[in-house]
PDB file of N, CA and C in Angstrom:
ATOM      1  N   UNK A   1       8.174 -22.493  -1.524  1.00  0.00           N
ATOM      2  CA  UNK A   1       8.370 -22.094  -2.901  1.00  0.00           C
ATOM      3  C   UNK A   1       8.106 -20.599  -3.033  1.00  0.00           C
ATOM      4  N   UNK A   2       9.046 -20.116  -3.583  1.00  0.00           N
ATOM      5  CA  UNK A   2       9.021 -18.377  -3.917  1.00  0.00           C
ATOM      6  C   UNK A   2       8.213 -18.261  -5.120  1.00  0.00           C
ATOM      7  N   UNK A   3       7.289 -16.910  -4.924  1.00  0.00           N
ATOM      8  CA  UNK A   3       6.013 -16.706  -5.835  1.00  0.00           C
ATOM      9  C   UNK A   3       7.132 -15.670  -6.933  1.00  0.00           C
ATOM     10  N   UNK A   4       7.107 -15.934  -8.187  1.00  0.00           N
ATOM     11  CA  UNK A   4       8.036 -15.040  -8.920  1.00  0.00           C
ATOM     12  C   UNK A   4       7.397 -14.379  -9.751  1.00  0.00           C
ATOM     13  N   UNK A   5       7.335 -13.180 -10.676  1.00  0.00           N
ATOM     14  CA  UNK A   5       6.701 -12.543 -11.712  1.00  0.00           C
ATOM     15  C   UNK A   5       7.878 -12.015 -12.433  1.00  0.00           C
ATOM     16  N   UNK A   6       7.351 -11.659 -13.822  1.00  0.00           N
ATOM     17  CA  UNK A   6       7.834 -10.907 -14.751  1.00  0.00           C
ATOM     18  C   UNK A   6       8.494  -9.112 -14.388  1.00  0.00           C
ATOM     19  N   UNK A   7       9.636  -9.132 -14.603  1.00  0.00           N
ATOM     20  CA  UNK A   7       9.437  -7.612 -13.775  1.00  0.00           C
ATOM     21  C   UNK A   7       9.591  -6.547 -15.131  1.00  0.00           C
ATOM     22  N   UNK A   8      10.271  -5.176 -15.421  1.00  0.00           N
ATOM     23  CA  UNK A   8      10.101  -4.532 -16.678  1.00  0.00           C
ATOM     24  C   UNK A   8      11.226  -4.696 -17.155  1.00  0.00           C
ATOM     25  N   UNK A   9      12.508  -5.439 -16.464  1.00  0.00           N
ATOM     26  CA  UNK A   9      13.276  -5.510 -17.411  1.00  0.00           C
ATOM     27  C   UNK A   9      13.169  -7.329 -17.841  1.00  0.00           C
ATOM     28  N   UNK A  10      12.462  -7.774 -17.635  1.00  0.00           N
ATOM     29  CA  UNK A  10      12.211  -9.195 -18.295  1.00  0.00           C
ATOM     30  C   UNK A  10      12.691 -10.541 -17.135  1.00  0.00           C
ATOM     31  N   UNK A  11      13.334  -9.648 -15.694  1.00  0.00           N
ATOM     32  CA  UNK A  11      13.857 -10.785 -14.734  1.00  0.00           C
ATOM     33  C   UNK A  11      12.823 -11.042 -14.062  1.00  0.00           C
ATOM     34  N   UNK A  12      13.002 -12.205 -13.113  1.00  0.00           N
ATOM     35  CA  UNK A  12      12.003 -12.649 -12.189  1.00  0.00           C
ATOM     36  C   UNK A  12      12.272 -12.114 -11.053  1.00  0.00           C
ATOM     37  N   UNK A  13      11.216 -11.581 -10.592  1.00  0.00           N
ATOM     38  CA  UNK A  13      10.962 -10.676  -9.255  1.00  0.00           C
ATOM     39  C   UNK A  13      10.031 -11.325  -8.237  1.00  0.00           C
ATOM     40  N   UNK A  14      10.771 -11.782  -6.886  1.00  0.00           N
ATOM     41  CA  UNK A  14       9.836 -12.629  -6.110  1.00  0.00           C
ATOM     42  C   UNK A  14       8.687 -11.465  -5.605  1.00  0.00           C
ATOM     43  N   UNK A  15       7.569 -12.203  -5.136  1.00  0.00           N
ATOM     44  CA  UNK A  15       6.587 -11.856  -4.301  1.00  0.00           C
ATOM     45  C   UNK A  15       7.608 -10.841  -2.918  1.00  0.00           C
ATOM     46  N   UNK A  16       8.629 -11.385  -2.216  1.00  0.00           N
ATOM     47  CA  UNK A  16       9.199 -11.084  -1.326  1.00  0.00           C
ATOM     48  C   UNK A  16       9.770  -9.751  -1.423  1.00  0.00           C
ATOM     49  N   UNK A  17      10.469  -9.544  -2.911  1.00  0.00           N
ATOM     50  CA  UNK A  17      11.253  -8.427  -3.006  1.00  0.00           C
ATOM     51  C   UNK A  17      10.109  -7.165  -3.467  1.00  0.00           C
ATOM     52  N   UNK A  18       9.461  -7.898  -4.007  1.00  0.00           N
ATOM     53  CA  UNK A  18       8.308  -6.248  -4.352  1.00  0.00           C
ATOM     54  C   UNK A  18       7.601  -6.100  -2.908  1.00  0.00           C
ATOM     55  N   UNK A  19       7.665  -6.732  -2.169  1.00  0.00           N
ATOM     56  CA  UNK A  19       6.828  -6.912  -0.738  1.00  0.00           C
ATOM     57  C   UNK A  19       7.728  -5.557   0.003  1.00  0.00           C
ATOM     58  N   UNK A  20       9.293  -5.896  -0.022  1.00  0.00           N
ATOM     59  CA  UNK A  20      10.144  -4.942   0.372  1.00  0.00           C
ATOM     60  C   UNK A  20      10.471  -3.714  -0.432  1.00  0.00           C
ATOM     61  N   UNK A  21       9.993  -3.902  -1.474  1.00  0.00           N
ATOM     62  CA  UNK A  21       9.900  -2.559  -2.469  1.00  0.00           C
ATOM     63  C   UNK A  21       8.978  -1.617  -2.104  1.00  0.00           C
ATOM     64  N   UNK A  22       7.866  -2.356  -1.905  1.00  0.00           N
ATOM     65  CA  UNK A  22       6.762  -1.399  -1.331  1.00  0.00           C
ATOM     66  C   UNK A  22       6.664  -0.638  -0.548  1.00  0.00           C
ATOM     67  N   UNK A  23       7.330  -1.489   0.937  1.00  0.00           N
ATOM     68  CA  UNK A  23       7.060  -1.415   2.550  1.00  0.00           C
ATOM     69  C   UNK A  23       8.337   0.082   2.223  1.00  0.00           C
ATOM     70  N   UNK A  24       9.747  -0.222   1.597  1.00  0.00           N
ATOM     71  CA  UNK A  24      10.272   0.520   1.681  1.00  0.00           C
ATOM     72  C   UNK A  24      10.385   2.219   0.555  1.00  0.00           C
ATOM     73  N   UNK A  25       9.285   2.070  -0.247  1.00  0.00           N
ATOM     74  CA  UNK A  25       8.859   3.478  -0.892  1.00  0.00           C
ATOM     75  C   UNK A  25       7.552   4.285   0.296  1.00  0.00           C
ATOM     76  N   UNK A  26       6.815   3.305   1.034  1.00  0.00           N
ATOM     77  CA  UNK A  26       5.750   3.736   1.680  1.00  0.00           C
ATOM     78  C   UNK A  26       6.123   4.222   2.935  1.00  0.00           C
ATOM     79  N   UNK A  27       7.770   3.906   3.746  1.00  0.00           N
ATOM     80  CA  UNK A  27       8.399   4.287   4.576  1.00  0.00           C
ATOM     81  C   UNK A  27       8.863   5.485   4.351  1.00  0.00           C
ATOM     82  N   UNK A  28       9.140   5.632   3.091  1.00  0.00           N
ATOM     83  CA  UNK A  28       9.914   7.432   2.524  1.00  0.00           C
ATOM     84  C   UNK A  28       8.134   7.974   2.687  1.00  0.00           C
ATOM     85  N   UNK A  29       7.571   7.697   2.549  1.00  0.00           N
ATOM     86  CA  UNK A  29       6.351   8.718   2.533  1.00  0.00           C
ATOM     87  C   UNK A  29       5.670   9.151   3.607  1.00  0.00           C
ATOM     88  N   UNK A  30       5.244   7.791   4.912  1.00  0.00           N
ATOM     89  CA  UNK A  30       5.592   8.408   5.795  1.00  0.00           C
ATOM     90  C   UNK A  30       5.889   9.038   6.249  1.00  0.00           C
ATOM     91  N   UNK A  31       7.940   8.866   6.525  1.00  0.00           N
ATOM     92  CA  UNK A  31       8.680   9.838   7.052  1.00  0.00           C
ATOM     93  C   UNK A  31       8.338  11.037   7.165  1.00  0.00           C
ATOM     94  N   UNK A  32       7.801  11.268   5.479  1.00  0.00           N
ATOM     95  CA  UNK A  32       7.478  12.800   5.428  1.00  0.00           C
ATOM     96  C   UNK A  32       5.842  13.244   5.470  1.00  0.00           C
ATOM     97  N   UNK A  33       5.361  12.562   6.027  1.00  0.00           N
ATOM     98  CA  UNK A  33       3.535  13.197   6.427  1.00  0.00           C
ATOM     99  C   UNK A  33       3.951  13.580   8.023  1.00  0.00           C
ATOM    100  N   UNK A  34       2.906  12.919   8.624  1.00  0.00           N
ATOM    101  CA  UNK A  34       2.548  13.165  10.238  1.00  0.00           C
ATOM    102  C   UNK A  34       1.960  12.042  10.587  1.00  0.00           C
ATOM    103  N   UNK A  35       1.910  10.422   9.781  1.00  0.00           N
ATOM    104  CA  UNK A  35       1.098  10.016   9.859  1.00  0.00           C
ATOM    105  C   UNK A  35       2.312   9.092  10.219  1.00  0.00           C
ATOM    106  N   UNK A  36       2.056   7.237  10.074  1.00  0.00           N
ATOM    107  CA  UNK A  36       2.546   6.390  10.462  1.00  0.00           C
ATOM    108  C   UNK A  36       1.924   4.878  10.169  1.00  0.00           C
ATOM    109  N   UNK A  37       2.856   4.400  10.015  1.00  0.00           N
ATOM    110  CA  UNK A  37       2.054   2.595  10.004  1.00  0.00           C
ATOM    111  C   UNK A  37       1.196   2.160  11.169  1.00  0.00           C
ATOM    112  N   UNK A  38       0.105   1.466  10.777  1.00  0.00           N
ATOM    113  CA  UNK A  38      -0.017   0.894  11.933  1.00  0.00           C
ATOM    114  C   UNK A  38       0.466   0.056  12.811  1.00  0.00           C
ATOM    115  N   UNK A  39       0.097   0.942  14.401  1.00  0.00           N
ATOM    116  CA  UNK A  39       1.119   0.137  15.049  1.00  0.00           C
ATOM    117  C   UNK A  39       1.183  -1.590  15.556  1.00  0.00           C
ATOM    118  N   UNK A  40      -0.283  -2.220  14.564  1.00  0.00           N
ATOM    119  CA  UNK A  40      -0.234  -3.407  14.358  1.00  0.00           C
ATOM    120  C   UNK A  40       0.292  -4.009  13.524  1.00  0.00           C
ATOM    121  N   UNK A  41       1.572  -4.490  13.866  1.00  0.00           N
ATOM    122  CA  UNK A  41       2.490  -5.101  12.234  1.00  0.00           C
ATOM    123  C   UNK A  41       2.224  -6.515  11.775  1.00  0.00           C
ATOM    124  N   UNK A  42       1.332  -7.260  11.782  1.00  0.00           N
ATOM    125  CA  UNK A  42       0.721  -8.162  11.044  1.00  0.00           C
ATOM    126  C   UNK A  42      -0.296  -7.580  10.013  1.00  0.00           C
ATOM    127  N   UNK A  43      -1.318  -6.118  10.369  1.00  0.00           N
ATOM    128  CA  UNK A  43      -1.941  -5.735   9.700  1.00  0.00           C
ATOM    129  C   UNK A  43      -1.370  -4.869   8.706  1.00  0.00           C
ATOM    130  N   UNK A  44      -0.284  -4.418   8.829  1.00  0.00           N
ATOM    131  CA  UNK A  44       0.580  -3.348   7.970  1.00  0.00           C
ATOM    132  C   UNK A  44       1.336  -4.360   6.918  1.00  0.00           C
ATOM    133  N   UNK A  45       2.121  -5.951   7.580  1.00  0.00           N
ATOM    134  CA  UNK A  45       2.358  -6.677   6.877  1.00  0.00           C
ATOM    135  C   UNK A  45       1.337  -7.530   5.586  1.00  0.00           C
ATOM    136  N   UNK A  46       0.122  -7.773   6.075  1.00  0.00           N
ATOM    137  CA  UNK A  46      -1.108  -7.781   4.905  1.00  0.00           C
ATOM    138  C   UNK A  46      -1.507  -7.287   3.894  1.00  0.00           C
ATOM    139  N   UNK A  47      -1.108  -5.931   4.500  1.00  0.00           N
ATOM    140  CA  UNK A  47      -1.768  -4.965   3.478  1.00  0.00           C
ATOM    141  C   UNK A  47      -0.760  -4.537   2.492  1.00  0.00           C
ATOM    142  N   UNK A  48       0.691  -4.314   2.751  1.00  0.00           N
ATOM    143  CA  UNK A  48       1.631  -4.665   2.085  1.00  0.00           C
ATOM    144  C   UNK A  48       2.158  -5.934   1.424  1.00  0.00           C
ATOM    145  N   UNK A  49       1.220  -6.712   1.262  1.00  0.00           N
ATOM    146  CA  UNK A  49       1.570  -8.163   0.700  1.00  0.00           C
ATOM    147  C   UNK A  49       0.497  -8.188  -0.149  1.00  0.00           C
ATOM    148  N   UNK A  50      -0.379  -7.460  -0.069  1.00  0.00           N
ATOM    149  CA  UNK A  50      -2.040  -7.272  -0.725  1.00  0.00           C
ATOM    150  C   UNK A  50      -1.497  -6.286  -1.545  1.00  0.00           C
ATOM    151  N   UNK A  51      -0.698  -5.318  -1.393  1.00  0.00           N
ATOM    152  CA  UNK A  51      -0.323  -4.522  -2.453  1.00  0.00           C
ATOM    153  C   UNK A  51       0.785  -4.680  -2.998  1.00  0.00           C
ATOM    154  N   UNK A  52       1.819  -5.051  -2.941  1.00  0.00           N
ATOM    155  CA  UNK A  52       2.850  -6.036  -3.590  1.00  0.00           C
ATOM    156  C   UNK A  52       2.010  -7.204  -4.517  1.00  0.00           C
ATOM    157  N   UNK A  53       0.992  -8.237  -3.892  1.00  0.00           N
ATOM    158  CA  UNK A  53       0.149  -8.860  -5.029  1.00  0.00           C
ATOM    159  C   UNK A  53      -0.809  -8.053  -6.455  1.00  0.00           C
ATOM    160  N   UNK A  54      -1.177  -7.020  -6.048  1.00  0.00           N
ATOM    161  CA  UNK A  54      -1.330  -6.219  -7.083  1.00  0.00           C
ATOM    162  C   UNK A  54      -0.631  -5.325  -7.993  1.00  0.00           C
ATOM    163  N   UNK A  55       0.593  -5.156  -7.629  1.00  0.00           N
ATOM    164  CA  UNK A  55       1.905  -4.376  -8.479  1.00  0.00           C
ATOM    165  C   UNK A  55       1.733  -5.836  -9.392  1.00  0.00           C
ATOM    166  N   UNK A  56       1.977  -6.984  -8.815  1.00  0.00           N
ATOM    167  CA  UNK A  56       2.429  -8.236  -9.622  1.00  0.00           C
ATOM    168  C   UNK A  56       1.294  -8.097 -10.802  1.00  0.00           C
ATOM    169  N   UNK A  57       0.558  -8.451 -10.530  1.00  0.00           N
ATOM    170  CA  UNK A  57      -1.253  -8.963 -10.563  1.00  0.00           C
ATOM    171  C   UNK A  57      -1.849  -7.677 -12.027  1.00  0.00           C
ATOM    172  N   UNK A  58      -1.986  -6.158 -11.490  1.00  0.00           N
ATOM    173  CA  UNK A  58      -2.616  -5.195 -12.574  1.00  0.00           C
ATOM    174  C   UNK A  58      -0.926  -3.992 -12.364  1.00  0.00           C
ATOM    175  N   UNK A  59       0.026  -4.264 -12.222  1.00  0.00           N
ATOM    176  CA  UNK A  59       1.122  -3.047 -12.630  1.00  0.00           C
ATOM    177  C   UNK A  59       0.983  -2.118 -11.849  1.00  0.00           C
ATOM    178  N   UNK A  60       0.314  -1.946 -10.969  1.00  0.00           N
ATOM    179  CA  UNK A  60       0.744  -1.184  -9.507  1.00  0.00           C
ATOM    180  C   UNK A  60       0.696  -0.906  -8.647  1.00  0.00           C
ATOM    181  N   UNK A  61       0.833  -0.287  -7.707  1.00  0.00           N
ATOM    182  CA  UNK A  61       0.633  -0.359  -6.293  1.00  0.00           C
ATOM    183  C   UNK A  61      -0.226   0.204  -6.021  1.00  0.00           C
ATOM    184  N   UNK A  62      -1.812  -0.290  -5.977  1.00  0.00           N
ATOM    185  CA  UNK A  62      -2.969  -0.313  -6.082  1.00  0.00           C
ATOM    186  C   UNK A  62      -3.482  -1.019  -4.826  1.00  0.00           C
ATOM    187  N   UNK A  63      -4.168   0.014  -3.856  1.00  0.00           N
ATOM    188  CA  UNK A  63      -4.614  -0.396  -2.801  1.00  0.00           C
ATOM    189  C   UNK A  63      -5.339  -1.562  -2.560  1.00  0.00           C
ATOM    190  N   UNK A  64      -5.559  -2.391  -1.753  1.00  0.00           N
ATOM    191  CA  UNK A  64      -5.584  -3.775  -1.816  1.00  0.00           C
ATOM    192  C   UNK A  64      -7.120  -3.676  -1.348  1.00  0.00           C
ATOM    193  N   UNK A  65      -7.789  -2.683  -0.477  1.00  0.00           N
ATOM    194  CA  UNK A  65      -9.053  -2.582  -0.065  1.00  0.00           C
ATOM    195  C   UNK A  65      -9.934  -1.658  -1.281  1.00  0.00           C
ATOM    196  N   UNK A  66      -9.378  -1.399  -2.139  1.00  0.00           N
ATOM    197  CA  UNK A  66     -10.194  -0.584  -2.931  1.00  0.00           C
ATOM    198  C   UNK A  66     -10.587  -1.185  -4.504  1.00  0.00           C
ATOM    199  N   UNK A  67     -11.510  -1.440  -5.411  1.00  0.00           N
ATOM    200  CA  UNK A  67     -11.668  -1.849  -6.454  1.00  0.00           C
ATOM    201  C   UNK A  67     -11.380  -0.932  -7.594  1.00  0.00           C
ATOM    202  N   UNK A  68     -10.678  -1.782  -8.162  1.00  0.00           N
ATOM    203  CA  UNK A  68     -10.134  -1.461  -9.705  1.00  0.00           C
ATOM    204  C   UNK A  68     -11.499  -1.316 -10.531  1.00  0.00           C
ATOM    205  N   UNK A  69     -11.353  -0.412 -11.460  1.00  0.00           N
ATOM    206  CA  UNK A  69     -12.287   0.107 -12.289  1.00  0.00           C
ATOM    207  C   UNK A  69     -11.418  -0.586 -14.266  1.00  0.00           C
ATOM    208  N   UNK A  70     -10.577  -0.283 -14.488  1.00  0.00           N
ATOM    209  CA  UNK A  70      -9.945  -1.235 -15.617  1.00  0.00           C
ATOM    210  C   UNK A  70      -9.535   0.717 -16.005  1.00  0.00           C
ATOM    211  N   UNK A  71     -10.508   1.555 -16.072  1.00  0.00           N
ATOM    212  CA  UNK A  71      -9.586   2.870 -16.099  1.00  0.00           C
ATOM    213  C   UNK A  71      -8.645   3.486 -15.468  1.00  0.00           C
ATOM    214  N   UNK A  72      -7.713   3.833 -16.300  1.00  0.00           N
ATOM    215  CA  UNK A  72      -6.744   4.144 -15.833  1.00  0.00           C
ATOM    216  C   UNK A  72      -6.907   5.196 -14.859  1.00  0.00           C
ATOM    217  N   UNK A  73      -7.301   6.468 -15.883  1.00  0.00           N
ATOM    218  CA  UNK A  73      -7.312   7.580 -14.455  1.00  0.00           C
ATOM    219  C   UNK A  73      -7.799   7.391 -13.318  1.00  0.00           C
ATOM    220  N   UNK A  74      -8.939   6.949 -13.320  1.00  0.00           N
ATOM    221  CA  UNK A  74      -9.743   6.284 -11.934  1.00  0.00           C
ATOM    222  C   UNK A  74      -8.784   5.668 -11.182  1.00  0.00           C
ATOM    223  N   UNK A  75      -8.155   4.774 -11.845  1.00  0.00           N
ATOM    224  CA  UNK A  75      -7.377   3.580 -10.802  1.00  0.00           C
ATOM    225  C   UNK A  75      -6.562   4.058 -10.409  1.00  0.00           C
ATOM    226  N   UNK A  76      -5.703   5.312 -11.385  1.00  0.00           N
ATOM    227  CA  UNK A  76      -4.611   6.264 -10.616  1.00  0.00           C
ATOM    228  C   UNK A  76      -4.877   6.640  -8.827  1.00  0.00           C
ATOM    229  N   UNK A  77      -6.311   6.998  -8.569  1.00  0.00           N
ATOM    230  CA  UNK A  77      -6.413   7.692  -7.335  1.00  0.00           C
ATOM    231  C   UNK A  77      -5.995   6.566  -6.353  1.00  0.00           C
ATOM    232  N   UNK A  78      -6.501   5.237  -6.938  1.00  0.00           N
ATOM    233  CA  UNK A  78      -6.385   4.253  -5.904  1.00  0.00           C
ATOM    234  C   UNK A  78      -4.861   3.208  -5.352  1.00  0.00           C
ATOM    235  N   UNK A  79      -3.805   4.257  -6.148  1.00  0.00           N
ATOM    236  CA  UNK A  79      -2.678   4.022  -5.973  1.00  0.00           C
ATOM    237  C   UNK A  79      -2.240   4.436  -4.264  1.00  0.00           C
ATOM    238  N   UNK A  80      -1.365   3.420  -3.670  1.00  0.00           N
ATOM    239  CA  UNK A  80      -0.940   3.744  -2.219  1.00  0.00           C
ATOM    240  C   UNK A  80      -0.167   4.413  -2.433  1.00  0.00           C
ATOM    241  N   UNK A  81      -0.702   5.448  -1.273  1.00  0.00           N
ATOM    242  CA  UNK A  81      -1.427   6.033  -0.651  1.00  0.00           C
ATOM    243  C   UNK A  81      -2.317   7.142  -1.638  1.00  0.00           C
ATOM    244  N   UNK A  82      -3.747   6.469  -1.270  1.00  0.00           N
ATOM    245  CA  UNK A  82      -4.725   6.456  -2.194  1.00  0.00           C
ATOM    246  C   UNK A  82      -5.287   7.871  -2.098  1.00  0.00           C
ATOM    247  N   UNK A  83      -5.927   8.642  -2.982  1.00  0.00           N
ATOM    248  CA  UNK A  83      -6.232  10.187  -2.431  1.00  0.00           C
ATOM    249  C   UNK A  83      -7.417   9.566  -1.522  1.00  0.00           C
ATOM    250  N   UNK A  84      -7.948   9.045  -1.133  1.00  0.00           N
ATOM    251  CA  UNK A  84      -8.804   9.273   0.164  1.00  0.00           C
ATOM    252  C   UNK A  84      -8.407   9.051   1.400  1.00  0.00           C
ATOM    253  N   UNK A  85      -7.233   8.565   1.508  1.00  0.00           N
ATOM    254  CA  UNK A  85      -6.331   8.194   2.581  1.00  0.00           C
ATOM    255  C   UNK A  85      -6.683   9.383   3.590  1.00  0.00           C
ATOM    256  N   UNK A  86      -5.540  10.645   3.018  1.00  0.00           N
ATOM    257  CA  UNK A  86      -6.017  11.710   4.100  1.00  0.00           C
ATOM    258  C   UNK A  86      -6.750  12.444   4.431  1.00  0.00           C
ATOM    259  N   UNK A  87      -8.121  12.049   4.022  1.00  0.00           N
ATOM    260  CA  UNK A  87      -8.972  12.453   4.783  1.00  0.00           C
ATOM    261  C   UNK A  87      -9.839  11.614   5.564  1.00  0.00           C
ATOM    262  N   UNK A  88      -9.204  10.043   5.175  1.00  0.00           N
ATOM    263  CA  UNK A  88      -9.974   9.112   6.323  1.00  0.00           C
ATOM    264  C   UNK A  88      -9.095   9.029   7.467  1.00  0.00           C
ATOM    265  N   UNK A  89      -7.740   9.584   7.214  1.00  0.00           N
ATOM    266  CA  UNK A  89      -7.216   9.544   8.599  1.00  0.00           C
ATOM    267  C   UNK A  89      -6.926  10.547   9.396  1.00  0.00           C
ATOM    268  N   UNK A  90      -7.806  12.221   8.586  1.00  0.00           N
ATOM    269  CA  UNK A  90      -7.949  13.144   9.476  1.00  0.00           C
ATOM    270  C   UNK A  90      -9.590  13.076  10.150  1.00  0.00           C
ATOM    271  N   UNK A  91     -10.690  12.074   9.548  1.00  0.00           N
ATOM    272  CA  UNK A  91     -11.364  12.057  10.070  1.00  0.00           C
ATOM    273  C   UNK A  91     -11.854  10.649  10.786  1.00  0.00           C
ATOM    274  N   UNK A  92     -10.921   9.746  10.567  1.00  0.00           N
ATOM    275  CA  UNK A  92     -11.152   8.541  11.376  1.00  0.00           C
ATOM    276  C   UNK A  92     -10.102   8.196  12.379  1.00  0.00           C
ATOM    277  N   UNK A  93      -9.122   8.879  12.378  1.00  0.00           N
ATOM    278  CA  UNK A  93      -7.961   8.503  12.614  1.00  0.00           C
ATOM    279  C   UNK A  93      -7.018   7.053  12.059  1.00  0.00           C
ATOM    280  N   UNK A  94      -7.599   7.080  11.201  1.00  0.00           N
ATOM    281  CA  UNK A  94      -6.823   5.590   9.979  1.00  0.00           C
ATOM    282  C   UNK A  94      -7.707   5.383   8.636  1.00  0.00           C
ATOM    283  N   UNK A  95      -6.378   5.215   8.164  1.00  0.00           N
ATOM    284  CA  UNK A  95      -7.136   4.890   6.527  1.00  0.00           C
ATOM    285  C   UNK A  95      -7.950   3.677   6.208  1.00  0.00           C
ATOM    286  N   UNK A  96      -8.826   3.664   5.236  1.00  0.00           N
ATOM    287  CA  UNK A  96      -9.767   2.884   5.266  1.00  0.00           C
ATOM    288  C   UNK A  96      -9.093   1.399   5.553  1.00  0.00           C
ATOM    289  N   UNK A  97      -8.140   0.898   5.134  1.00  0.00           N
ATOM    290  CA  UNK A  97      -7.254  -0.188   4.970  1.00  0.00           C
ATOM    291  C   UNK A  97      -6.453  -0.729   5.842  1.00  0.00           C
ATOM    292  N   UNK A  98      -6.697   0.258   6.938  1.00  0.00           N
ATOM    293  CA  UNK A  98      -6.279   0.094   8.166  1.00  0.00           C
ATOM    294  C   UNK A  98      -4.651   0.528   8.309  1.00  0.00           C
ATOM    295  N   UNK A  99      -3.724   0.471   6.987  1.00  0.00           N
ATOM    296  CA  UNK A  99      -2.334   0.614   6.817  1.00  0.00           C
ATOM    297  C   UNK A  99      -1.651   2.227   7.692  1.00  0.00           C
ATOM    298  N   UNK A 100      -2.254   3.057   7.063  1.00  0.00           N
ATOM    299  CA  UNK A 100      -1.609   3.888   7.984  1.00  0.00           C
ATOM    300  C   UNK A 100      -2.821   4.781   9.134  1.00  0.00           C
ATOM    301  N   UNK A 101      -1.796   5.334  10.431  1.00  0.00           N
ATOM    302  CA  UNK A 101      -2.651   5.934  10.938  1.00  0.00           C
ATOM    303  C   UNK A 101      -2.500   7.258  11.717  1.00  0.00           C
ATOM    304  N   UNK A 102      -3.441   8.432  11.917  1.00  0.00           N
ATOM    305  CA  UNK A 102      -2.784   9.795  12.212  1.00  0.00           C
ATOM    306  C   UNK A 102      -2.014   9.830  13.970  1.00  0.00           C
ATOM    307  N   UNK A 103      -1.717  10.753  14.134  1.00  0.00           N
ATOM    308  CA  UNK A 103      -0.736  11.068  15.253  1.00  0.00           C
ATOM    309  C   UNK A 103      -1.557  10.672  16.469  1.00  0.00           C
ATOM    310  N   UNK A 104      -2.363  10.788  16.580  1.00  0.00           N
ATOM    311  CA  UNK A 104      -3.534  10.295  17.742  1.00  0.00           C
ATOM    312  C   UNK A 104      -3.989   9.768  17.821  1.00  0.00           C
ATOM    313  N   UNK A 105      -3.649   8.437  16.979  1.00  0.00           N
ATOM    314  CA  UNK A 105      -4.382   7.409  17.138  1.00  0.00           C
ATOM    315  C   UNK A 105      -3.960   6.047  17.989  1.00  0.00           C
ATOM    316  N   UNK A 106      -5.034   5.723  18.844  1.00  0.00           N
ATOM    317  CA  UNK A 106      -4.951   4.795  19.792  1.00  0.00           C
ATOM    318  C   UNK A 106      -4.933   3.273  19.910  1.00  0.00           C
ATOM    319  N   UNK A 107      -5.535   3.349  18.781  1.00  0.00           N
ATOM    320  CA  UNK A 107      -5.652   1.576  18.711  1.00  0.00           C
ATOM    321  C   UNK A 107      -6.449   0.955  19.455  1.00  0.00           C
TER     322      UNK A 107
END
């Protein structure tokens, strides 16, 4: 059974297609850093299904490892790719969430 939601123009939008909405706005962003998915794709698939459940869930693509505050501006930062992203993956070599990771990273 397909998980469906309300979308903004009033149609039903599966779990599946915002899943591919996501994966494929977070691929344009990529492209253009230095950085990359992880090269574990069950964990990249999670975390993109964790944030696709929250577009559904609070209206946006709201990192799936980070807690919502109910404020807006606050919650803005925690939009993917979250402002702490790059600096946990210039100093960890991956973001807290495990989703993306820098050029040197080994796994």
């Amino acid at each position: 059974m397909k998980e469906a939601v309300a979308g903004t123009d009033s149609k039903k939008k599966s779990l599946e297609l915002v899943e591919r909405e996501v994966r494929e706005r977070l691929g344009k962003w990529v492209a253009g850093t230095p950085y990359r998915f992880n090269p574990e794709t069950s964990i990249v698939d999670t975390i993109i299904r964790g944030i696709a459940i929250r577009k559904i869930k609070a209206g946006d693509e709201y990192c799936p490892c980070r807690v919502l505050t109910g404020d807006v501006k606050k919650d803005a930062r925690v939009v993917c790719p979250c402002v702490f992203s790059k600096a946990e993956i210039e100093n960890d070599g991956i973001c807290l969430c495990h989703l993306f990771v820098g050029p040197n990273y080994k796994g």
